[in-house]
Short mmCIF file of C-alpha atoms in Angstrom, two decimals:
data_model
loop_
_atom_site.label_atom_id
_atom_site.label_comp_id
_atom_site.label_asym_id
_atom_site.label_seq_id
_atom_site.Cartn_x
_atom_site.Cartn_y
_atom_site.Cartn_z
CA MET A 10 0.09 0.16 -0.18
CA LEU A 11 2.70 2.49 0.79
CA SER A 12 4.75 1.38 -2.13
CA LEU A 13 1.75 2.55 -4.36
CA LEU A 14 1.17 5.70 -2.34
CA VAL A 15 4.54 7.05 -2.70
CA GLY A 16 4.96 6.30 -6.19
CA GLU A 17 8.11 5.12 -8.41
CA LYS A 18 10.24 7.93 -7.31
CA GLY A 19 9.35 7.58 -3.47
CA HIS A 20 10.86 5.08 -1.29
CA VAL A 21 9.29 2.87 1.57
CA THR A 22 11.90 1.17 4.20
CA GLY A 23 10.33 -1.74 6.30
CA ILE A 24 11.89 -2.77 9.47
CA ASP A 25 11.29 -5.86 11.66
CA MET A 26 13.02 -7.45 14.48
CA THR A 27 12.45 -11.10 13.03
CA GLU A 28 13.91 -12.50 9.94
CA ALA A 29 11.05 -14.73 9.11
CA GLN A 30 8.67 -11.60 8.82
CA LEU A 31 11.35 -9.95 6.39
CA GLU A 32 11.43 -13.14 4.25
CA VAL A 33 7.81 -13.12 3.72
CA ALA A 34 7.90 -9.44 2.69
CA ARG A 35 11.03 -9.66 0.54
CA LYS A 36 9.42 -12.29 -1.39
CA HIS A 37 6.70 -10.37 -2.70
CA THR A 38 8.65 -7.09 -3.56
CA ASP A 39 9.20 -8.29 -7.30
CA TYR A 40 5.56 -8.89 -7.32
CA HIS A 41 4.38 -5.58 -6.23
CA MET A 42 7.02 -3.83 -8.49
CA LYS A 43 5.45 -5.49 -11.56
CA GLU A 44 1.75 -5.12 -10.48
CA PHE A 45 2.40 -1.44 -10.02
CA GLY A 46 4.34 -0.92 -13.45
CA TYR A 47 7.82 0.12 -11.71
CA LYS A 48 10.86 -0.30 -13.43
CA LYS A 49 12.77 -1.15 -10.02
CA PRO A 50 11.60 -1.74 -6.54
CA ASN A 51 11.06 1.40 -4.46
CA VAL A 52 10.81 -0.68 -1.12
CA SER A 53 13.73 -2.28 1.05
CA PHE A 54 13.52 -4.20 4.12
CA VAL A 55 16.20 -4.15 7.13
CA GLN A 56 16.25 -6.46 10.18
CA GLY A 57 16.46 -4.36 13.64
CA TYR A 58 14.62 -2.90 16.47
CA ILE A 59 12.17 0.19 16.53
CA GLU A 60 14.39 1.21 19.68
CA ALA A 61 17.59 1.40 17.71
CA LEU A 62 16.54 2.66 13.98
CA THR A 63 20.01 4.20 13.41
CA GLU A 64 21.86 1.23 14.72
CA ALA A 65 19.86 -0.77 11.91
CA GLY A 66 21.28 1.75 9.35
CA LEU A 67 18.31 3.95 9.00
CA GLU A 68 19.78 7.72 8.41
CA LYS A 69 19.06 10.60 10.29
CA ASN A 70 16.85 13.25 9.21
CA ALA A 71 15.96 11.37 6.18
CA PHE A 72 12.33 10.30 6.53
CA ASP A 73 8.95 12.08 5.73
CA ILE A 74 6.92 9.66 7.68
CA ILE A 75 6.97 6.74 9.93
CA ILE A 76 3.96 4.65 10.24
CA SER A 77 3.39 1.92 12.99
CA ASN A 78 0.62 -0.38 13.95
CA CYS A 79 0.44 -1.64 17.42
CA VAL A 80 3.80 -2.76 18.15
CA VAL A 81 5.32 0.31 20.37
CA ASN A 82 3.50 -1.37 23.30
CA LEU A 83 5.80 -4.43 22.72
CA SER A 84 8.92 -2.40 23.24
CA PRO A 85 9.97 -1.80 26.99
CA ASP A 86 11.43 1.62 26.23
CA LYS A 87 8.65 3.68 24.90
CA LYS A 88 10.70 6.90 25.18
CA GLN A 89 13.62 5.39 23.12
CA VAL A 90 11.37 4.32 20.47
CA LEU A 91 9.97 7.98 20.36
CA ALA A 92 13.52 9.21 20.36
CA GLU A 93 14.67 7.02 17.63
CA ALA A 94 11.78 8.01 15.25
CA TYR A 95 12.34 11.63 16.06
CA SER A 96 15.93 11.27 14.93
CA VAL A 97 15.36 9.75 11.47
CA LEU A 98 12.60 12.09 10.53
CA LYS A 99 13.16 15.18 8.46
CA ASP A 100 12.18 18.51 9.97
CA GLY A 101 8.44 18.46 9.25
CA GLY A 102 8.21 14.78 9.56
CA GLU A 103 5.53 12.85 11.09
CA LEU A 104 5.08 9.69 13.34
CA TYR A 105 1.84 8.26 12.63
CA PHE A 106 0.75 5.24 14.87
CA SER A 107 -1.85 3.28 16.37
CA ASP A 108 -1.40 1.43 19.78
CA ILE A 109 -2.94 0.39 22.83
CA TYR A 110 -2.99 2.63 26.07
CA SER A 111 -4.31 2.28 29.40
CA ASN A 112 -6.20 4.32 31.70
CA GLY A 113 -3.43 4.61 34.34
CA ARG A 114 0.11 3.23 35.08
CA LEU A 115 -0.16 -0.55 35.25
CA THR A 116 1.41 -2.71 37.99
CA GLU A 117 4.34 -4.73 38.07
CA GLU A 118 2.23 -7.96 38.11
CA ILE A 119 0.36 -7.09 34.70
CA LYS A 120 3.67 -5.70 33.03
CA ASN A 121 5.26 -9.20 33.92
CA HIS A 122 2.37 -11.31 32.85
CA LYS A 123 4.01 -12.95 29.81
CA VAL A 124 0.32 -13.48 28.23
CA LEU A 125 -0.89 -10.00 28.59
CA TRP A 126 2.35 -8.64 27.10
CA GLY A 127 1.79 -10.95 24.20
CA GLU A 128 -1.78 -9.70 23.64
CA CYS A 129 -0.39 -6.08 23.73
CA LEU A 130 -2.08 -5.10 26.95
CA GLY A 131 0.87 -5.74 29.60
CA GLY A 132 3.22 -3.15 27.69
CA ALA A 133 0.32 -0.50 27.29
CA LEU A 134 1.36 2.86 28.20
CA TRP A 135 -0.64 5.30 30.03
CA TRP A 136 -1.89 7.68 27.49
CA LYS A 137 -0.94 10.63 29.38
CA ASP A 138 2.71 9.29 29.71
CA LEU A 139 2.42 9.56 25.96
CA LEU A 140 1.85 13.12 26.12
CA GLN A 141 4.75 13.62 28.30
CA LEU A 142 7.43 11.43 26.64
CA ALA A 143 6.58 13.14 23.20
CA GLU A 144 7.27 16.78 24.71
CA GLU A 145 10.54 15.28 26.42
CA VAL A 146 11.66 13.83 23.06
CA GLY A 147 10.89 17.00 21.02
CA PHE A 148 7.73 16.15 19.07
CA SER A 149 4.73 18.49 19.01
CA GLN A 150 1.75 17.69 21.34
CA PRO A 151 0.36 14.36 20.17
CA ARG A 152 -2.75 14.77 17.73
CA LEU A 153 -5.50 12.19 18.61
CA VAL A 154 -6.92 10.85 15.37
CA THR A 155 -9.24 8.14 16.24
CA ALA A 156 -10.08 5.76 18.99
CA SER A 157 -11.79 2.58 19.87
CA ILE A 158 -12.30 0.30 22.90
CA PRO A 159 -10.59 -3.31 22.46
CA THR A 160 -12.39 -6.31 24.57
CA VAL A 161 -10.73 -8.61 26.95
CA ASP A 162 -12.77 -12.00 26.87
CA ASP A 163 -10.89 -14.09 28.76
CA LYS A 164 -11.90 -13.78 32.38
CA GLU A 165 -8.76 -15.02 33.82
CA LEU A 166 -7.11 -12.20 32.01
CA GLN A 167 -9.61 -9.81 32.91
CA ASP A 168 -9.23 -10.76 36.57
CA VAL A 169 -5.54 -10.00 36.57
CA LEU A 170 -6.08 -6.58 34.72
CA GLY A 171 -8.66 -5.54 37.43
CA ASP A 172 -9.97 -2.04 37.01
CA PHE A 173 -7.60 -0.98 34.46
CA LYS A 174 -9.13 -0.19 31.09
CA PHE A 175 -7.79 -0.08 27.57
CA VAL A 176 -8.14 1.93 24.52
CA SER A 177 -6.82 1.57 20.86
CA ALA A 178 -5.68 5.18 19.82
CA THR A 179 -4.18 6.43 16.65
CA TYR A 180 -1.71 9.56 17.14
CA ARG A 181 -0.04 11.95 14.71
CA LEU A 182 3.22 13.38 16.20
CA PHE A 183 5.22 16.10 14.08
CA LYS A 184 8.67 17.22 14.30
CA VAL A 185 8.13 21.09 14.25
CA PRO A 186 9.48 24.12 15.73
CA LYS A 187 7.95 25.06 19.03
CA GLY A 188 6.98 28.34 20.29
CA ASN A 189 5.18 31.41 18.94
CA ASN A 190 2.08 29.22 17.91
CA ARG A 191 -0.79 31.57 17.26
CA THR A 192 -4.23 30.57 15.70
CA CYS A 193 -4.71 30.63 12.15
CA GLN A 194 -7.21 30.66 9.40
CA VAL A 195 -6.74 27.98 6.83
CA MET A 196 -8.34 26.70 3.51
CA TYR A 197 -7.74 23.33 2.14
CA ASN A 198 -6.73 23.15 -1.50
CA GLY A 199 -7.72 19.56 -2.17
CA GLY A 200 -4.62 18.63 -3.30
CA ILE A 201 -4.14 15.31 -1.26
CA THR A 202 -4.76 11.91 -3.34
CA GLY A 203 -7.69 10.17 -1.76
CA ALA A 204 -8.93 13.19 0.17
CA GLU A 205 -9.75 15.77 -2.76
CA ASP A 206 -12.84 16.93 -1.29
CA VAL A 207 -12.42 16.07 2.83
CA PHE A 208 -9.32 15.62 4.57
CA HIS A 209 -9.66 14.17 7.89
CA PHE A 210 -6.49 15.69 9.82
CA ASP A 211 -7.42 14.46 13.49
CA CYS A 212 -10.52 14.24 15.73
CA GLN A 213 -10.73 18.15 16.10
CA TYR A 214 -10.25 18.93 12.38
CA THR A 215 -11.72 17.83 9.31
CA PHE A 216 -10.88 20.14 6.36
CA LYS A 217 -13.63 20.49 3.40
CA THR A 218 -12.19 21.85 0.20
CA ASN A 219 -12.25 25.46 -0.19
CA GLN A 220 -13.81 26.09 3.14
CA VAL A 221 -12.05 28.45 5.87
CA VAL A 222 -11.36 26.85 9.24
CA GLU A 223 -9.82 28.60 12.24
CA VAL A 224 -7.24 26.15 13.99
CA ASP A 225 -5.17 26.05 17.05
CA GLY A 226 -1.74 27.29 17.11
CA GLU A 227 -0.11 24.00 17.36
CA ALA A 228 -2.15 22.68 14.27
CA ALA A 229 -1.20 25.90 12.58
CA CYS A 230 2.39 25.39 13.10
CA ILE A 231 2.27 21.70 11.92
CA LEU A 232 0.28 22.79 8.79
CA THR A 233 2.76 25.48 8.29
CA HIS A 234 5.96 23.44 8.66
CA SER A 235 5.11 19.78 7.41
CA ARG A 236 4.47 18.23 4.17
CA PHE A 237 0.76 19.58 4.34
CA ALA A 238 1.98 23.26 3.79
CA GLU A 239 1.50 23.04 0.11
CA ASP A 240 -2.10 21.87 0.58
CA PHE A 241 -3.47 24.56 2.83
CA THR A 242 -3.96 28.49 1.93
CA PHE A 243 -3.11 30.37 5.06
CA GLN A 244 -5.18 33.51 6.04
CA PRO A 245 -3.46 36.09 5.67
CA PRO A 246 -1.52 34.86 2.88
CA GLY A 247 1.97 33.69 3.74
CA GLY A 248 0.89 31.94 7.20
CA SER A 249 1.44 35.17 8.99
CA CYS A 250 -1.13 34.25 11.78
CA LYS A 251 -2.83 36.60 13.97
CA PRO A 252 -2.85 36.20 17.86
CA CYS A 253 -6.25 35.12 19.39
CA CYS A 254 -7.43 35.16 22.77
CA ASP A 255 -8.02 31.36 23.57
CA LYS A 256 -7.08 28.85 21.07
CA SER A 257 -3.34 29.20 20.86
CA LYS A 258 -2.90 25.59 22.04
CA ALA A 259 -4.69 22.30 21.12
CA ASP A 260 -7.13 20.90 23.42
CA ILE A 261 -6.05 17.59 24.96
CA VAL A 262 -8.62 15.08 24.09
CA ASP A 263 -9.05 11.86 26.27
CA PRO A 264 -9.01 8.63 23.83
CA PHE A 265 -11.47 7.05 26.04
CA GLU A 266 -13.94 9.66 25.94
CA LEU A 267 -13.48 9.85 22.06
CA ALA A 268 -13.91 6.32 21.80
CA LEU A 269 -17.12 6.30 23.70
CA ARG A 270 -18.32 9.15 21.87
CA LEU A 271 -17.75 7.63 18.79
CA THR A 272 -19.62 4.47 19.83
CA SER A 273 -22.51 6.56 21.09
CA LYS A 274 -23.15 7.85 17.88
CA GLY A 275 -22.52 4.43 16.12
CA LEU A 276 -19.52 5.70 14.27
CA SER A 277 -16.40 3.53 13.54
CA PRO A 278 -12.98 4.85 13.55
CA ALA A 279 -12.61 7.57 10.90
CA THR A 280 -9.39 5.90 9.64
CA GLY A 281 -8.04 2.61 9.56
CA GLY A 282 -4.84 1.24 11.18
CA CYS A 283 -6.13 1.15 14.60
CA CYS A 284 -5.66 -2.02 16.76
CA SER A 285 -9.30 -3.05 17.87
CA ALA A 286 -9.22 -6.87 17.55
CA LYS A 287 -10.74 -8.58 20.78
CA SER A 288 -8.18 -9.18 23.49
CA ALA A 289 -5.94 -6.74 21.08
CA ASP A 290 -4.27 -10.19 19.40
CA CYS A 291 -3.73 -8.31 16.13
CA CYS A 292 -0.34 -7.60 17.84
CA LYS A 293 0.79 -11.21 17.62
#
């Protein structure tokens, strides 16, 4: 999918810790190259860990976007994962990822429970800690895209978990400048492939083509300094945004509240990629 999205002139690097996974991926590289009509493959795969991207050979300041689906919880060092992602991203780059989060810091019993760890629950990060770690590493405030509630059907596991709750959430983190963020009026130009009429940026902002929207200062900074800059017209032109009274910073959205809100409205997550299988076994 990513190979097709970036096109023949783009490039995708896949990384996994298991050689067996990489063997499967490499086996299908030529098939997709021919399927998409490319003269040469635009995908390569390397073996390594998400906590050690540079050690695996990924260059610093080299990638526009990193995508991850429900594996960060399997790393014991979440801050190092974020730090490595930040390191290999270009200025304006994005970490777009789905993962399982908890409603509090888990007990050592849960963290050390092998089955719960394998089910992507034992390694779940308290969602508020994600906000703190992202700031410490240098990322912008995480933008919540969508969320849903996974279920745990095994009574024995549920007994160990007690009152802890879990949510599957998708966040966007950007490597953009900090400070002097001001609210801004923006207009989406409709230039993103697959989102020509409507662009769902996060749970707070959905942009319709040629419609002026006022965004908070952090969203304005992201749109100004990321790959989305050419897809928006800023008011006034040139992105010189005027200060405003009360929306310079983004509202922090509780992913549990968003998941319940979407469920109560009978809505499914707005974008794909969010771990939501029962007992979170999509992570296996």
